[in-house]
PDB file of N, CA and C in Angstrom:
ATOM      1  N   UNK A   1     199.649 316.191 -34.909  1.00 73.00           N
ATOM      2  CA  UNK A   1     199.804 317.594 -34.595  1.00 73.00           C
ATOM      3  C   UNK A   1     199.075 317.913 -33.292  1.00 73.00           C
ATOM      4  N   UNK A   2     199.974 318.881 -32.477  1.00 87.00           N
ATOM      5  CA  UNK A   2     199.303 318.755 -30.807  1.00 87.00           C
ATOM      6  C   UNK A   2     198.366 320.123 -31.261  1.00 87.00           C
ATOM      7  N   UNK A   3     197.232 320.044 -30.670  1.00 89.00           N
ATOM      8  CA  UNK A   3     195.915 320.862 -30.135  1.00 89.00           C
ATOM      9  C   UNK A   3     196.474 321.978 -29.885  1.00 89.00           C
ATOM     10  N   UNK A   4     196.266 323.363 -29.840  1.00 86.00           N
ATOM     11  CA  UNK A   4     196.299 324.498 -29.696  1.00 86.00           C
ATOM     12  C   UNK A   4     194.885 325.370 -29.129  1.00 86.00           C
ATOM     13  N   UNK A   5     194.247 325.208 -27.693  1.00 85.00           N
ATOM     14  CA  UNK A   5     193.702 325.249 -26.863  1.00 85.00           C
ATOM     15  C   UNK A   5     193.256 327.221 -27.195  1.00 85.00           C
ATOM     16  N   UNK A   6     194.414 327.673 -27.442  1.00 80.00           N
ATOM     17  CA  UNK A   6     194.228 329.263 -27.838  1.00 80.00           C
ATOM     18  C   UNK A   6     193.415 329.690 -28.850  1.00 80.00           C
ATOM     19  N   UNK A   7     193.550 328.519 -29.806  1.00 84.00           N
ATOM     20  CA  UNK A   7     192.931 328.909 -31.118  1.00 84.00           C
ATOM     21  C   UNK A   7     191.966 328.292 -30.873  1.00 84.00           C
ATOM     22  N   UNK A   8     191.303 327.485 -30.243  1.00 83.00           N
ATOM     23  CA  UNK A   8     189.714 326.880 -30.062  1.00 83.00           C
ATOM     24  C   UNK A   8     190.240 325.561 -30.862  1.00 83.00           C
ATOM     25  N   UNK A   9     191.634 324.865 -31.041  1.00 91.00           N
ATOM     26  CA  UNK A   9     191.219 323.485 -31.176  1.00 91.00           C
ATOM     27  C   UNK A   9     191.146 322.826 -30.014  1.00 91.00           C
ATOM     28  N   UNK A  10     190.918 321.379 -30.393  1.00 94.00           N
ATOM     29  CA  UNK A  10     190.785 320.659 -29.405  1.00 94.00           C
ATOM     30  C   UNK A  10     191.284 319.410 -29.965  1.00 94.00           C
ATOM     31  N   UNK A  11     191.189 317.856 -29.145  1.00 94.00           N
ATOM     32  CA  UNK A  11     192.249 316.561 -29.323  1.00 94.00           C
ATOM     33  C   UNK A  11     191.117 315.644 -28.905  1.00 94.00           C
ATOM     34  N   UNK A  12     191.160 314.727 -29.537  1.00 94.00           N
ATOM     35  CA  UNK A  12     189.785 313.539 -29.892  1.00 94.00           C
ATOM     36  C   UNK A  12     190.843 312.558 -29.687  1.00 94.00           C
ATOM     37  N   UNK A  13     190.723 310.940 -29.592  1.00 92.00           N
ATOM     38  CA  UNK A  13     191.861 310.126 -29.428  1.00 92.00           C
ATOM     39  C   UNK A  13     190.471 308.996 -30.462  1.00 92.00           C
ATOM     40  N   UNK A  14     191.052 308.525 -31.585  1.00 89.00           N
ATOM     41  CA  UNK A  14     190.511 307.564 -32.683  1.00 89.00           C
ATOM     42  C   UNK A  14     191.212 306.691 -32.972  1.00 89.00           C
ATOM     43  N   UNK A  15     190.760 305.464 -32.476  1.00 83.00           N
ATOM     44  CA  UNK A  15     191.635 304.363 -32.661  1.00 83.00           C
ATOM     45  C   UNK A  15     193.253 304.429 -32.290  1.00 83.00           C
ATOM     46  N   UNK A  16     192.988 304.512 -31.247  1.00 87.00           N
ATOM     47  CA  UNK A  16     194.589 305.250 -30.420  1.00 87.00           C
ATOM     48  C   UNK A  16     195.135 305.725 -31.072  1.00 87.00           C
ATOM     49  N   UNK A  17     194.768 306.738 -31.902  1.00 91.00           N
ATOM     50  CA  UNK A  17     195.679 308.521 -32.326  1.00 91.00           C
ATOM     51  C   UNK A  17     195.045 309.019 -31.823  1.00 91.00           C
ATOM     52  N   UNK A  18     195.671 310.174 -31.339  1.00 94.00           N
ATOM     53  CA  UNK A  18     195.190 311.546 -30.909  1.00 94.00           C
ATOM     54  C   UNK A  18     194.771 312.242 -32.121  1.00 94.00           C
ATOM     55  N   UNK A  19     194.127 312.526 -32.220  1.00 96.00           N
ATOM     56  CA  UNK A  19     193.751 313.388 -33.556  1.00 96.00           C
ATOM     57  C   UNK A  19     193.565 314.987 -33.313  1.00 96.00           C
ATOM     58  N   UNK A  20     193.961 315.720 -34.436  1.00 97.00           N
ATOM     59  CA  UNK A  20     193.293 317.349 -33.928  1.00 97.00           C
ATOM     60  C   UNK A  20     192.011 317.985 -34.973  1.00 97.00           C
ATOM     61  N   UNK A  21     191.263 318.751 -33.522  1.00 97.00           N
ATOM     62  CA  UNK A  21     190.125 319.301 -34.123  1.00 97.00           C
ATOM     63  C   UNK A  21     190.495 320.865 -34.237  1.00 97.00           C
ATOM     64  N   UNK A  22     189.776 321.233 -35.506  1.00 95.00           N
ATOM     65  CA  UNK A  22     190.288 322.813 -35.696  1.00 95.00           C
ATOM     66  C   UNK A  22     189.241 323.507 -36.210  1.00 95.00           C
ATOM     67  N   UNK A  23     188.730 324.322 -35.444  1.00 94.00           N
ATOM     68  CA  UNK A  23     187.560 324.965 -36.131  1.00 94.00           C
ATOM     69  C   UNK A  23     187.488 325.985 -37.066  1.00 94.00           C
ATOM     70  N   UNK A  24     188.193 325.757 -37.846  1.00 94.00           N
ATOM     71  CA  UNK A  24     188.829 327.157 -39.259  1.00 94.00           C
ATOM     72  C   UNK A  24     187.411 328.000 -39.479  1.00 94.00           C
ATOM     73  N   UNK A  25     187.541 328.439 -40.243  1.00 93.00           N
ATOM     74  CA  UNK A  25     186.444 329.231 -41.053  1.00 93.00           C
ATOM     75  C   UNK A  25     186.028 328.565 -42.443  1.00 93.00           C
ATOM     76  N   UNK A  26     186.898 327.504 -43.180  1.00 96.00           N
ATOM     77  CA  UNK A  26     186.416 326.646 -43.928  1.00 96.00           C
ATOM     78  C   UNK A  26     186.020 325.278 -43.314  1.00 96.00           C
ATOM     79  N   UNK A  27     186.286 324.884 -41.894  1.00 96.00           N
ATOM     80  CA  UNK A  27     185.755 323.445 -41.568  1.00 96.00           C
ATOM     81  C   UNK A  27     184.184 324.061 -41.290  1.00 96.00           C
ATOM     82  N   UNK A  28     184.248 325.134 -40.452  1.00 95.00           N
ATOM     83  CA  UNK A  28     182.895 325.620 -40.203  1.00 95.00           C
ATOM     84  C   UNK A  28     181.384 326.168 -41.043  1.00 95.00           C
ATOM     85  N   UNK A  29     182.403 326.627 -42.187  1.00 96.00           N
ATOM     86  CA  UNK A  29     181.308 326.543 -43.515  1.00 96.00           C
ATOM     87  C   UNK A  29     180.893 325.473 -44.155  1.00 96.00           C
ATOM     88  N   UNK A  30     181.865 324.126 -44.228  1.00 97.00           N
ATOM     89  CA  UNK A  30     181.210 322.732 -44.253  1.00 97.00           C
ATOM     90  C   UNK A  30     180.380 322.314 -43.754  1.00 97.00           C
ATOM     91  N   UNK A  31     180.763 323.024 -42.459  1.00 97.00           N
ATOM     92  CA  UNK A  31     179.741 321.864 -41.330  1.00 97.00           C
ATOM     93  C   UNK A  31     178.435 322.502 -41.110  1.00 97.00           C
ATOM     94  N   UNK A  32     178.547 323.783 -41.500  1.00 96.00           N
ATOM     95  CA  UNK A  32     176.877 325.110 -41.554  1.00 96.00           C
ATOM     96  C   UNK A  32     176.258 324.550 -42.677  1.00 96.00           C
ATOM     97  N   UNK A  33     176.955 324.392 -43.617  1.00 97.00           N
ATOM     98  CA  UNK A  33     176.351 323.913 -45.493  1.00 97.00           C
ATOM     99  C   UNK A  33     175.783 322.653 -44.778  1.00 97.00           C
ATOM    100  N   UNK A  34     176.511 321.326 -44.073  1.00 97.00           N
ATOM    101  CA  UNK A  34     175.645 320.023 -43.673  1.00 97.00           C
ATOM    102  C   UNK A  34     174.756 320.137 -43.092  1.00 97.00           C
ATOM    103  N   UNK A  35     174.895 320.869 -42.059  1.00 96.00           N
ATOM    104  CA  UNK A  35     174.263 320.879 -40.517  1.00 96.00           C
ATOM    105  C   UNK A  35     172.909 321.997 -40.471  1.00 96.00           C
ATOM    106  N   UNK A  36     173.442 323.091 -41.279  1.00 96.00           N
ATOM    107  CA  UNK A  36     172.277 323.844 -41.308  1.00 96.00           C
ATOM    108  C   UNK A  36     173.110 324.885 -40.592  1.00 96.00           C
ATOM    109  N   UNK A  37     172.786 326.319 -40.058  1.00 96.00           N
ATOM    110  CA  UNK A  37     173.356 327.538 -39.034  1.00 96.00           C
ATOM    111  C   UNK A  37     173.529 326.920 -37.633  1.00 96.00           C
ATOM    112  N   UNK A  38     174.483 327.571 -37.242  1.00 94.00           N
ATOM    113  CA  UNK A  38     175.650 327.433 -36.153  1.00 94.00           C
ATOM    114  C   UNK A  38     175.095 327.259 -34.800  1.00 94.00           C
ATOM    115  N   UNK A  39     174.549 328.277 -35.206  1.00 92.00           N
ATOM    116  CA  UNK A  39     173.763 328.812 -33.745  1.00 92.00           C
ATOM    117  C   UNK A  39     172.437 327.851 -33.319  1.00 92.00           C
ATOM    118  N   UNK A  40     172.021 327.892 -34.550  1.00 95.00           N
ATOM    119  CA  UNK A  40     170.930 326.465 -34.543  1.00 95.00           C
ATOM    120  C   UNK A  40     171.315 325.130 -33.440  1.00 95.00           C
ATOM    121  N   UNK A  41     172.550 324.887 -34.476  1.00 94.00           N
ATOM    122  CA  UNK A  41     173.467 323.648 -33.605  1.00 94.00           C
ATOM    123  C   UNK A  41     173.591 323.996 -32.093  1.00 94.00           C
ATOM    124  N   UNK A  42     174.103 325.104 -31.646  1.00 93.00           N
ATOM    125  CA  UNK A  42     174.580 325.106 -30.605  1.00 93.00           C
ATOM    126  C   UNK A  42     173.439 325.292 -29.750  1.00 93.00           C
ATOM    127  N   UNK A  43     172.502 325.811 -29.937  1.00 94.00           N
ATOM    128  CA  UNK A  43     171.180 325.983 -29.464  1.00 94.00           C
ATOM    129  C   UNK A  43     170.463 324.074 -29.010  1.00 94.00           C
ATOM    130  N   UNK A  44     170.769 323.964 -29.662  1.00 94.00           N
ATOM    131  CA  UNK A  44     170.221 322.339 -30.228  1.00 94.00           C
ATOM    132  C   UNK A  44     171.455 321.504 -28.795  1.00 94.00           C
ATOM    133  N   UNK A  45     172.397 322.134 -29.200  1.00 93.00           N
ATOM    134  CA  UNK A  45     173.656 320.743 -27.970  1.00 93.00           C
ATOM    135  C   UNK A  45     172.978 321.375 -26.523  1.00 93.00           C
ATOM    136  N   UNK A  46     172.648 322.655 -26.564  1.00 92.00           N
ATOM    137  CA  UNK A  46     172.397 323.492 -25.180  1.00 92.00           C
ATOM    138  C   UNK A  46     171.323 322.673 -24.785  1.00 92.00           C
ATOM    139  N   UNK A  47     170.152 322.540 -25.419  1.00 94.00           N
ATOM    140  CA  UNK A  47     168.881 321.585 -25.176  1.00 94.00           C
ATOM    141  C   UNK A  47     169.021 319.899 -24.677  1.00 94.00           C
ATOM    142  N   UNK A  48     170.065 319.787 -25.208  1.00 92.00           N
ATOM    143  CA  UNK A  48     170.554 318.308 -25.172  1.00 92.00           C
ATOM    144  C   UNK A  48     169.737 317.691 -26.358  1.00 92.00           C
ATOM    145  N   UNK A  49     169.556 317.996 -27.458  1.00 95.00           N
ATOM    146  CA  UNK A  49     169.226 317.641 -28.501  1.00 95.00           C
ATOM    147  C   UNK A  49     169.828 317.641 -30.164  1.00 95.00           C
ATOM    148  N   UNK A  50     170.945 317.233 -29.310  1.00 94.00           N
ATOM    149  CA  UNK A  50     172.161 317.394 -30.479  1.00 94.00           C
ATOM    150  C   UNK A  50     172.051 316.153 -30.896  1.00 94.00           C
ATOM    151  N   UNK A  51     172.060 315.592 -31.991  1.00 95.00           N
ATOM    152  CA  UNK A  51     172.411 314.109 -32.365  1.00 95.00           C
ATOM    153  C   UNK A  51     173.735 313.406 -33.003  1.00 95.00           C
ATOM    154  N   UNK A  52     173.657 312.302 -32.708  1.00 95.00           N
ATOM    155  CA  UNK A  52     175.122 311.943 -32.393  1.00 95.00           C
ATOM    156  C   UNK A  52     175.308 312.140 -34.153  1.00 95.00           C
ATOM    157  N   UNK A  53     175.219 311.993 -35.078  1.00 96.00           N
ATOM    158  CA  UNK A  53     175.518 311.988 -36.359  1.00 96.00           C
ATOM    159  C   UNK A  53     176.119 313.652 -36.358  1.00 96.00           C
ATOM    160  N   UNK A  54     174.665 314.590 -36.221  1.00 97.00           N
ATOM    161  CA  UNK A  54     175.647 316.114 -35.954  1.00 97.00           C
ATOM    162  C   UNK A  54     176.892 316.394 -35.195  1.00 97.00           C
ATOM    163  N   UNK A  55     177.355 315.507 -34.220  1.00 97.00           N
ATOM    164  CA  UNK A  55     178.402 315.447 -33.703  1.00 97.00           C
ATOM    165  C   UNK A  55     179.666 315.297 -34.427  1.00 97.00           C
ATOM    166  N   UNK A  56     179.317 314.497 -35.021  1.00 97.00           N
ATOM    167  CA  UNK A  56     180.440 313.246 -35.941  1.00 97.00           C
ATOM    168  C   UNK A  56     180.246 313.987 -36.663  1.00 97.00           C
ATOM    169  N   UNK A  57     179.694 315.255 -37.344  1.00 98.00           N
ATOM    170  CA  UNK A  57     180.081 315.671 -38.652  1.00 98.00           C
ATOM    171  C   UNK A  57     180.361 317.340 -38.100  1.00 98.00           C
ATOM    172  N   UNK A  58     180.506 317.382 -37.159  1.00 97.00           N
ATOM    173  CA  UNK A  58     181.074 318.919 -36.816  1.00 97.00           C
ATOM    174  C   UNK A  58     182.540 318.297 -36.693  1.00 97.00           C
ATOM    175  N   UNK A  59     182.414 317.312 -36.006  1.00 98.00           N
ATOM    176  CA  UNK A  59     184.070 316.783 -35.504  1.00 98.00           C
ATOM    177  C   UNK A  59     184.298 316.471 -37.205  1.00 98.00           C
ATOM    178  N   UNK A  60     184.047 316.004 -37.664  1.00 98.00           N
ATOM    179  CA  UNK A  60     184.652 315.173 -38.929  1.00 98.00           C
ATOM    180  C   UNK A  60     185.273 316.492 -40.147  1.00 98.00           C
ATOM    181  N   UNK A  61     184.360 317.836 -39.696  1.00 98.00           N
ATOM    182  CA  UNK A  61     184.236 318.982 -40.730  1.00 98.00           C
ATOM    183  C   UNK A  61     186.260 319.455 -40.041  1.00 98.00           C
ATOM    184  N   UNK A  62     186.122 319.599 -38.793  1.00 97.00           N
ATOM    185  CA  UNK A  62     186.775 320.575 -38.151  1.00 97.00           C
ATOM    186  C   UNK A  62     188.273 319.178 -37.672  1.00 97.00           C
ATOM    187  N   UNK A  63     188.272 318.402 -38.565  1.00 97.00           N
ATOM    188  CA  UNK A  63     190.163 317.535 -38.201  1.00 97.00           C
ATOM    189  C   UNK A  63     190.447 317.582 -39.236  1.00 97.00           C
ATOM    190  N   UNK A  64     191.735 318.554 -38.428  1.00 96.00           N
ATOM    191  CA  UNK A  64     192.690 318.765 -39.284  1.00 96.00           C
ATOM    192  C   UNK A  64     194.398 318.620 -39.071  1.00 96.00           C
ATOM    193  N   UNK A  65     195.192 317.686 -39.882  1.00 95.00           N
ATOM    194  CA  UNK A  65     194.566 317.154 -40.762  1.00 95.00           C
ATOM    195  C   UNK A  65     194.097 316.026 -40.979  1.00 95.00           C
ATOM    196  N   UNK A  66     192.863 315.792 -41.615  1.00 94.00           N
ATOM    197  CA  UNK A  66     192.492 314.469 -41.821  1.00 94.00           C
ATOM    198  C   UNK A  66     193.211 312.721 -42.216  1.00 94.00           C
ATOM    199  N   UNK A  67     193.410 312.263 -41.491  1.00 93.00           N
ATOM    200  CA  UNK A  67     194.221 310.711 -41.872  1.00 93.00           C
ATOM    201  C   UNK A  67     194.008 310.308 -42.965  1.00 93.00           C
ATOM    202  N   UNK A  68     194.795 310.157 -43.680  1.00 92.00           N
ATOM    203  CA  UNK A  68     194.234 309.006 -45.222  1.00 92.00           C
ATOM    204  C   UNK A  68     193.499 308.198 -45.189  1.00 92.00           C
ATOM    205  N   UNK A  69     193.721 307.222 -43.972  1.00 92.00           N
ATOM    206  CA  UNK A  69     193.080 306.106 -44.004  1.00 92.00           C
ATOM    207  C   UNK A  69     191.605 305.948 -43.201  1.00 92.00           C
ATOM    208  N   UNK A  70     191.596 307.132 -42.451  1.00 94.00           N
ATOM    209  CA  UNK A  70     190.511 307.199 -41.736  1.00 94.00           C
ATOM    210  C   UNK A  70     189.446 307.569 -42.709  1.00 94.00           C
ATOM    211  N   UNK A  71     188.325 307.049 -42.425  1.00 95.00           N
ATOM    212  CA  UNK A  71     186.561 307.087 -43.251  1.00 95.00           C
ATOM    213  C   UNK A  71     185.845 307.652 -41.814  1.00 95.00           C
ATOM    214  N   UNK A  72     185.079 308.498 -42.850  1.00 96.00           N
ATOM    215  CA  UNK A  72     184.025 309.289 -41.904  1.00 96.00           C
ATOM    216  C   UNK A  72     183.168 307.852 -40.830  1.00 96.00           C
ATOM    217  N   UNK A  73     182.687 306.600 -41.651  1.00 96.00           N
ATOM    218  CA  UNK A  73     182.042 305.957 -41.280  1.00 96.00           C
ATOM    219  C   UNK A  73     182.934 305.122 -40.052  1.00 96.00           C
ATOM    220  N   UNK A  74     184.107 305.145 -39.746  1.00 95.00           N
ATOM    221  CA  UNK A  74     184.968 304.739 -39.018  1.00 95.00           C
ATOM    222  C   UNK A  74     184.930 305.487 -37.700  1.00 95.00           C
ATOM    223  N   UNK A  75     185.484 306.677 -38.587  1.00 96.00           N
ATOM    224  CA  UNK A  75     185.486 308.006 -37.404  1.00 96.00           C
ATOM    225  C   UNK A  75     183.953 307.932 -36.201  1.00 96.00           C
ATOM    226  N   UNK A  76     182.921 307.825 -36.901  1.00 96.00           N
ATOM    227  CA  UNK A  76     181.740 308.179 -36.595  1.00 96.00           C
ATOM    228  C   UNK A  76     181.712 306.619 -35.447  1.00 96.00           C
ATOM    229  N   UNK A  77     181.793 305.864 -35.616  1.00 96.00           N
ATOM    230  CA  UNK A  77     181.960 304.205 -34.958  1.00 96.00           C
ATOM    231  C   UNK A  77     182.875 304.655 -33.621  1.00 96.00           C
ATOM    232  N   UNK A  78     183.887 305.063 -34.030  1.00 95.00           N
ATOM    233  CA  UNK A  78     184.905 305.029 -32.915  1.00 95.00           C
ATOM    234  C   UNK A  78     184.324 306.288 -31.861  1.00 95.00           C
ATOM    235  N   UNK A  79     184.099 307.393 -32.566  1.00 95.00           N
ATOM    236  CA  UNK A  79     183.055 308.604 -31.383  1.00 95.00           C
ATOM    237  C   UNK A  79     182.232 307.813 -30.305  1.00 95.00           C
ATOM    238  N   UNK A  80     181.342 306.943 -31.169  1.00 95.00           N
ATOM    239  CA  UNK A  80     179.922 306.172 -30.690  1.00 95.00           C
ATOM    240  C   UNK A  80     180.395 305.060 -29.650  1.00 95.00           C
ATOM    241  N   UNK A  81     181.611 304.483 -29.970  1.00 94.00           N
ATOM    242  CA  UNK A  81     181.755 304.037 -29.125  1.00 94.00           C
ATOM    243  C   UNK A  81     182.631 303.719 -27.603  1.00 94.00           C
ATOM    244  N   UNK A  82     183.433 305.243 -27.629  1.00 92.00           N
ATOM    245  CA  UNK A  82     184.186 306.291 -26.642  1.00 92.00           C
ATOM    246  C   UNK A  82     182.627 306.339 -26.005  1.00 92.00           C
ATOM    247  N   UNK A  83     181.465 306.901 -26.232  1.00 90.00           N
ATOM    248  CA  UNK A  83     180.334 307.259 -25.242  1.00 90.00           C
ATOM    249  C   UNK A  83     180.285 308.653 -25.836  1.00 90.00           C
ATOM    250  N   UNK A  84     179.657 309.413 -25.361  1.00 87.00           N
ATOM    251  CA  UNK A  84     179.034 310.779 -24.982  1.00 87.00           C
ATOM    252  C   UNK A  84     180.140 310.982 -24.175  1.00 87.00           C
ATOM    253  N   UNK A  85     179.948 310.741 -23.148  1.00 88.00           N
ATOM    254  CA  UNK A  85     181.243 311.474 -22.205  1.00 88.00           C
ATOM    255  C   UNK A  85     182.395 312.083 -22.536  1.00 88.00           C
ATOM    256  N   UNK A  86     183.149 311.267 -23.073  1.00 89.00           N
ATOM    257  CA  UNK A  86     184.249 311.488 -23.903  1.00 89.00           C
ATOM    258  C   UNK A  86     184.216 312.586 -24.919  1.00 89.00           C
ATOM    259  N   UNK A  87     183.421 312.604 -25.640  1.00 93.00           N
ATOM    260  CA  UNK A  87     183.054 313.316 -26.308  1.00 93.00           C
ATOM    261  C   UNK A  87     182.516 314.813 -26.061  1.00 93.00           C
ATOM    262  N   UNK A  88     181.874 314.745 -24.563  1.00 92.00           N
ATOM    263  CA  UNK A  88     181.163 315.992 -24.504  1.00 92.00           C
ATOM    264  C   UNK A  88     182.451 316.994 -24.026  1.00 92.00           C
ATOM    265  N   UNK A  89     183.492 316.651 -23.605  1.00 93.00           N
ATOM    266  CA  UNK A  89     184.622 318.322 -23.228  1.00 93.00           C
ATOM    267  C   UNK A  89     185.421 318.320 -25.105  1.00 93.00           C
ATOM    268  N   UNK A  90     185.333 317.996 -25.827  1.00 94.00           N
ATOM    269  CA  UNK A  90     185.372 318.192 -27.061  1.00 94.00           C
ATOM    270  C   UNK A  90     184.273 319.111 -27.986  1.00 94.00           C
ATOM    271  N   UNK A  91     183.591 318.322 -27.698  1.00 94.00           N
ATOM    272  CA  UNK A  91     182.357 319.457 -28.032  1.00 94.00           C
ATOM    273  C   UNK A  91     182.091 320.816 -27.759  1.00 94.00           C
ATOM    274  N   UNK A  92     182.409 321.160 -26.529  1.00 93.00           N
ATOM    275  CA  UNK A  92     182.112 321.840 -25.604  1.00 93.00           C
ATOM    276  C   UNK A  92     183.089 322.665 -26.530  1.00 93.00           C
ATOM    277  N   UNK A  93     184.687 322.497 -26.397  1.00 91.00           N
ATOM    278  CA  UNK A  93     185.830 323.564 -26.657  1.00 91.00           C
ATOM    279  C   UNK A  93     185.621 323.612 -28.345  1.00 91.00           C
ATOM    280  N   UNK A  94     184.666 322.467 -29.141  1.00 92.00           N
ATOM    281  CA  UNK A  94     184.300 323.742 -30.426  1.00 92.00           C
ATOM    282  C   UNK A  94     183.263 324.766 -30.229  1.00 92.00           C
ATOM    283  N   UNK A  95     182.137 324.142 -29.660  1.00 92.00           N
ATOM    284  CA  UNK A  95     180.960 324.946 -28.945  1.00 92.00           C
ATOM    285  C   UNK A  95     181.420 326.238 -28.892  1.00 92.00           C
ATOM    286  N   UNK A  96     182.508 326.436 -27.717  1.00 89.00           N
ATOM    287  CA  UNK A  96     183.050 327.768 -27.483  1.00 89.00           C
ATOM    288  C   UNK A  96     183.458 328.441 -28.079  1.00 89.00           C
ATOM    289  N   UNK A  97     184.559 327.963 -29.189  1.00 87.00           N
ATOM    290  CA  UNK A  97     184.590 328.777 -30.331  1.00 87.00           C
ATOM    291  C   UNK A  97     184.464 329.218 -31.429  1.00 87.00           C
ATOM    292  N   UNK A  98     182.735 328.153 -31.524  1.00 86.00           N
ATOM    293  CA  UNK A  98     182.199 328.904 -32.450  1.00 86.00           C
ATOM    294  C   UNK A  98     181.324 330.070 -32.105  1.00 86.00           C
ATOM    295  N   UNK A  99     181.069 330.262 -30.461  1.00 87.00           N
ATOM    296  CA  UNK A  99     180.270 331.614 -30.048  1.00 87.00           C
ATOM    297  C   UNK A  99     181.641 332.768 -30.081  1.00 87.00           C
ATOM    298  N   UNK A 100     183.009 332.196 -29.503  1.00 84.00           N
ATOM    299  CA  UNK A 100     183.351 333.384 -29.256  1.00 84.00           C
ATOM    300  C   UNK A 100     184.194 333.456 -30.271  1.00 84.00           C
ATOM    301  N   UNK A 101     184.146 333.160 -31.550  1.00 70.00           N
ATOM    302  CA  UNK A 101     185.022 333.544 -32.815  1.00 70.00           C
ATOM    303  C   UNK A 101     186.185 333.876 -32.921  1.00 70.00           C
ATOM    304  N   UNK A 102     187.201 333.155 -31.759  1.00 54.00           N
ATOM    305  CA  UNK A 102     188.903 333.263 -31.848  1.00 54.00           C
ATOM    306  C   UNK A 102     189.412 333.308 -33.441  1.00 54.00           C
TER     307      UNK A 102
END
């Protein structure tokens, strides 16, 4: 399913799929219940003190929909080893909408 940029998703590529990220209002209450408050997090990526596990589980809260076959512990491998880079304009476009609440 292609990314929808309007609604604050965004497109991760895992084990050559494109995958989509969607920041609902139920991926985001998952990932507040794991992670702790939102703002915390985002406060925390702003510092550069985000850790890569909180990463992998905002991304992991917010794809939708999730692959059958894909495991969090997979998912989390394949992030880690794309880099940071890759990762950080993903971040960024949930970042954004979890401040500006599309």
């Amino acid at each position: 399913m292609k990314a929808n940029p309007n609604r604050g998703e965004a497109e991760i590529v895992v084990a050559g799929e494109t995958l989509r990220l969607r920041p609902s209002f139920t991926a985001l209450v998952a990932a507040e219940e794991e992670l702790g408050p939102l703002f915390a997090l985002v406060e925390r990526a702003a510092g550069g003190e985000l850790r890569l596990g909180e990463l992998v589980a905002l991304f992991w809260h917010c794809l939708d929909p999730k692959p059958a076959k894909l495991t969090r512990e997979r998912f989390g491998e394949s992030i880690a080893g794309q880099g940071l880079a890759a990762a950080t304009p993903v971040l960024r476009a949930l970042l954004g909408q979890i401040l500006q609440g599309r």
